[in-house]
Amino acid sequence: MFCRAIGARHRRACLAEHSRSFVSDDGRREALSQFFQLVETRFGNIKSLMDEGSAAETIVSDELRPEHLARLLAHDATALHVRNFYERGTAIRIGNDLIEESVHNTNNWRVSTSRGLESSDVGTLGMHSPFNVATAKARQLNQGEGIDPVNEYFEGVQAEFKIRRRMPASARETGQYYQFWPLDKLRLELEESWPSGAGLAREEATKSA
């Protein structure tokens, strides 16, 4: 709320600073506490929504295992925590790089409403529109008319990943050419751990998702 109240010239720096505080353990705990206090105030009786027994368990492991994924997808666990899944120092560096990039290069994607084009609630990095904007555009198009915005979104995401996996020129000078993003590692380990694999979304006939 404070960042909204100050002038536009300082708003991005304010948001970046708040983002940095959120990624800390204390900031994350405080944000989650405030969120659940708000939900309790508006809706009440949160405890009635909570699972009990094994369904309420957070599985803690040092690696991604098929039996843990099976429990999670069968709603026999609330969450799966893989300790040290991604190297902490690299995660912090990537997070800080993205925050810094967002200060200078965030795009706000305008969406069509009954009042015409308006700013959306999504600020994104990269070359493609966010998924919610793509789906909104798809609903407005007649079937078979033009390029499907949802397909365009997925193609844009894949192109974006290919670009971001290449290290910047300054790093390539030291012999580092590619970086392995957390999502890359998750997708690879899901592919290896889950019996049916974990590829990109495909047509229903392939029985894969």
Short mmCIF file of C-alpha atoms in Angstrom, two decimals:
data_model
loop_
_atom_site.label_atom_id
_atom_site.label_comp_id
_atom_site.label_asym_id
_atom_site.label_seq_id
_atom_site.Cartn_x
_atom_site.Cartn_y
_atom_site.Cartn_z
CA MET A 1 0.00 0.00 0.00
CA PHE A 2 2.84 2.39 0.85
CA CYS A 3 4.43 1.89 -2.59
CA ARG A 4 1.13 2.88 -4.24
CA ALA A 5 0.97 6.09 -2.26
CA ILE A 6 4.36 7.46 -3.27
CA GLY A 7 5.19 9.07 -6.59
CA ALA A 8 5.63 6.98 -9.71
CA ARG A 9 9.30 8.01 -9.96
CA HIS A 10 10.14 6.15 -6.73
CA ARG A 11 7.54 3.37 -6.92
CA ARG A 12 9.66 0.82 -8.76
CA ALA A 13 12.58 1.23 -6.36
CA CYS A 14 10.14 0.83 -3.47
CA LEU A 15 8.67 -2.35 -4.94
CA ALA A 16 12.13 -3.79 -5.55
CA GLU A 17 13.12 -3.10 -1.94
CA HIS A 18 9.95 -4.75 -0.63
CA SER A 19 10.58 -7.72 -2.93
CA ARG A 20 14.04 -8.14 -1.45
CA SER A 21 12.63 -8.13 2.08
CA PHE A 22 9.99 -10.70 1.14
CA VAL A 23 12.54 -13.24 -0.08
CA SER A 24 14.11 -13.29 3.40
CA ASP A 25 12.79 -15.84 5.91
CA ASP A 26 11.49 -13.14 8.27
CA GLY A 27 9.77 -11.24 5.47
CA ARG A 28 8.12 -14.40 4.15
CA ARG A 29 6.83 -15.41 7.59
CA GLU A 30 5.45 -11.93 8.23
CA ALA A 31 3.71 -11.80 4.83
CA LEU A 32 2.13 -15.24 5.34
CA SER A 33 1.02 -14.31 8.84
CA GLN A 34 -0.66 -11.15 7.57
CA PHE A 35 -2.34 -13.08 4.76
CA PHE A 36 -3.91 -15.66 7.07
CA GLN A 37 -4.98 -12.96 9.53
CA LEU A 38 -6.80 -11.23 6.68
CA VAL A 39 -8.49 -14.48 5.57
CA GLU A 40 -9.53 -15.26 9.16
CA THR A 41 -10.97 -11.76 9.55
CA ARG A 42 -13.03 -11.97 6.37
CA PHE A 43 -14.12 -15.60 6.35
CA GLY A 44 -13.47 -17.00 9.84
CA ASN A 45 -12.96 -20.56 11.06
CA ILE A 46 -9.87 -21.39 9.04
CA LYS A 47 -9.25 -24.47 11.21
CA SER A 48 -12.29 -26.18 9.66
CA LEU A 49 -10.50 -26.07 6.30
CA MET A 50 -7.32 -27.69 7.57
CA ASP A 51 -6.48 -31.33 6.90
CA GLU A 52 -5.65 -33.68 9.76
CA GLY A 53 -3.51 -36.79 10.06
CA SER A 54 -1.24 -37.82 7.20
CA ALA A 55 -3.05 -35.46 4.81
CA ALA A 56 -1.77 -32.54 6.89
CA GLU A 57 1.85 -33.69 6.77
CA THR A 58 4.61 -31.79 5.02
CA ILE A 59 6.93 -34.43 3.59
CA VAL A 60 10.57 -33.45 4.14
CA SER A 61 13.20 -35.16 2.03
CA ASP A 62 16.66 -34.63 0.59
CA GLU A 63 15.53 -35.65 -2.91
CA LEU A 64 12.44 -35.84 -5.10
CA ARG A 65 11.02 -39.37 -4.81
CA PRO A 66 8.16 -41.08 -6.74
CA GLU A 67 6.39 -42.25 -3.57
CA HIS A 68 6.34 -38.70 -2.19
CA LEU A 69 4.87 -37.33 -5.41
CA ALA A 70 2.23 -40.08 -5.38
CA ARG A 71 1.19 -39.13 -1.84
CA LEU A 72 1.03 -35.46 -2.73
CA LEU A 73 -1.14 -36.00 -5.82
CA ALA A 74 -3.40 -38.39 -3.88
CA HIS A 75 -3.98 -35.61 -1.29
CA ASP A 76 -2.27 -37.74 1.36
CA ALA A 77 0.12 -34.88 2.16
CA THR A 78 -0.12 -31.11 2.17
CA ALA A 79 3.30 -30.25 0.80
CA LEU A 80 6.66 -31.64 -0.21
CA HIS A 81 9.80 -29.90 1.00
CA VAL A 82 13.02 -30.99 -0.71
CA ARG A 83 15.88 -29.60 1.36
CA ASN A 84 18.56 -27.68 -0.54
CA PHE A 85 16.81 -28.42 -3.83
CA TYR A 86 18.65 -25.54 -5.49
CA GLU A 87 21.97 -24.10 -4.37
CA ARG A 88 21.22 -21.14 -2.09
CA GLY A 89 23.88 -18.74 -3.36
CA THR A 90 22.87 -19.24 -6.99
CA ALA A 91 19.18 -18.80 -6.11
CA ILE A 92 19.92 -15.52 -4.33
CA ARG A 93 21.98 -14.27 -7.28
CA ILE A 94 19.23 -15.11 -9.79
CA GLY A 95 16.58 -13.51 -7.57
CA ASN A 96 18.58 -10.30 -7.17
CA ASP A 97 19.24 -10.17 -10.93
CA LEU A 98 15.52 -10.49 -11.67
CA ILE A 99 14.61 -7.83 -9.10
CA GLU A 100 17.16 -5.47 -10.60
CA GLU A 101 15.85 -6.19 -14.10
CA SER A 102 12.28 -5.53 -12.95
CA VAL A 103 13.22 -2.04 -11.76
CA HIS A 104 14.21 -1.04 -15.29
CA ASN A 105 12.39 -3.34 -17.70
CA THR A 106 9.00 -4.35 -16.28
CA ASN A 107 6.21 -4.36 -18.88
CA ASN A 108 2.60 -3.70 -17.96
CA TRP A 109 0.29 -5.52 -20.33
CA ARG A 110 -2.92 -3.69 -21.23
CA VAL A 111 -6.08 -5.76 -21.49
CA SER A 112 -9.36 -5.11 -23.26
CA THR A 113 -12.37 -4.36 -21.04
CA SER A 114 -15.83 -2.94 -21.58
CA ARG A 115 -14.20 0.48 -21.12
CA GLY A 116 -11.47 -0.21 -23.68
CA LEU A 117 -7.80 -0.99 -23.05
CA GLU A 118 -6.74 -0.74 -19.41
CA SER A 119 -3.60 -1.54 -17.47
CA SER A 120 -3.59 -5.06 -16.05
CA ASP A 121 -2.46 -6.12 -12.58
CA VAL A 122 0.51 -8.01 -14.05
CA GLY A 123 3.98 -6.67 -14.56
CA THR A 124 6.18 -9.08 -16.50
CA LEU A 125 9.73 -9.49 -17.70
CA GLY A 126 10.53 -10.82 -21.13
CA MET A 127 9.16 -10.70 -24.64
CA HIS A 128 5.79 -12.47 -24.30
CA SER A 129 2.49 -11.44 -22.71
CA PRO A 130 1.48 -13.07 -19.41
CA PHE A 131 -0.81 -16.10 -19.45
CA ASN A 132 -3.89 -14.29 -18.12
CA VAL A 133 -3.65 -11.73 -20.92
CA ALA A 134 -3.21 -14.49 -23.52
CA THR A 135 -6.31 -16.35 -22.32
CA ALA A 136 -8.33 -13.11 -22.26
CA LYS A 137 -7.35 -12.42 -25.86
CA ALA A 138 -8.23 -15.99 -26.85
CA ARG A 139 -11.77 -15.59 -25.49
CA GLN A 140 -12.26 -12.47 -27.60
CA LEU A 141 -11.18 -14.09 -30.86
CA ASN A 142 -13.49 -16.10 -33.04
CA GLN A 143 -12.46 -19.74 -33.36
CA GLY A 144 -9.89 -20.17 -36.14
CA GLU A 145 -9.32 -16.43 -36.48
CA GLY A 146 -5.66 -15.44 -36.52
CA ILE A 147 -2.92 -16.82 -34.27
CA ASP A 148 -4.05 -18.51 -31.06
CA PRO A 149 -2.74 -16.22 -28.24
CA VAL A 150 -2.37 -19.19 -25.86
CA ASN A 151 -0.14 -21.08 -28.30
CA GLU A 152 1.74 -17.84 -28.87
CA TYR A 153 2.25 -17.56 -25.11
CA PHE A 154 3.74 -21.07 -24.77
CA GLU A 155 6.00 -20.51 -27.77
CA GLY A 156 7.14 -17.23 -26.25
CA VAL A 157 7.91 -18.87 -22.91
CA GLN A 158 10.06 -21.52 -24.56
CA ALA A 159 11.93 -18.90 -26.57
CA GLU A 160 12.44 -16.86 -23.40
CA PHE A 161 13.92 -19.83 -21.53
CA LYS A 162 16.36 -20.54 -24.35
CA ILE A 163 17.60 -16.96 -24.16
CA ARG A 164 17.79 -16.86 -20.37
CA ARG A 165 19.71 -20.14 -20.14
CA ARG A 166 22.62 -18.40 -21.85
CA MET A 167 24.81 -16.50 -19.41
CA PRO A 168 25.47 -12.79 -20.07
CA ALA A 169 28.61 -11.83 -21.96
CA SER A 170 30.44 -10.88 -18.76
CA ALA A 171 30.03 -14.42 -17.43
CA ARG A 172 30.95 -16.06 -20.74
CA GLU A 173 34.33 -14.36 -20.52
CA THR A 174 35.04 -16.52 -17.46
CA GLY A 175 33.99 -19.73 -19.21
CA GLN A 176 30.37 -19.85 -17.94
CA TYR A 177 28.08 -20.21 -20.94
CA TYR A 178 24.80 -21.58 -19.57
CA GLN A 179 22.85 -21.48 -16.32
CA PHE A 180 20.50 -24.12 -14.96
CA TRP A 181 17.33 -22.44 -13.69
CA PRO A 182 15.35 -23.84 -10.71
CA LEU A 183 12.42 -24.64 -13.02
CA ASP A 184 14.76 -26.55 -15.35
CA LYS A 185 15.96 -28.66 -12.43
CA LEU A 186 12.41 -29.27 -11.18
CA ARG A 187 11.16 -30.31 -14.61
CA LEU A 188 14.12 -32.64 -15.16
CA GLU A 189 13.70 -34.34 -11.77
CA LEU A 190 9.94 -34.66 -12.23
CA GLU A 191 10.62 -36.27 -15.59
CA GLU A 192 12.96 -38.75 -13.91
CA SER A 193 10.82 -39.38 -10.81
CA TRP A 194 7.23 -39.44 -12.05
CA PRO A 195 6.31 -42.72 -13.84
CA SER A 196 4.58 -40.93 -16.74
CA GLY A 197 7.22 -38.25 -17.05
CA ALA A 198 6.66 -34.51 -16.90
CA GLY A 199 6.91 -32.93 -20.35
CA LEU A 200 5.29 -29.77 -21.63
CA ALA A 201 1.51 -29.87 -22.10
CA ARG A 202 0.50 -32.00 -25.09
CA GLU A 203 -2.68 -32.99 -26.88
CA GLU A 204 -5.00 -35.26 -24.87
CA ALA A 205 -4.41 -38.13 -27.29
CA THR A 206 -0.82 -38.47 -26.02
CA LYS A 207 -2.02 -39.06 -22.42
CA SER A 208 0.75 -36.81 -21.15
CA ALA A 209 0.80 -33.43 -19.47
#
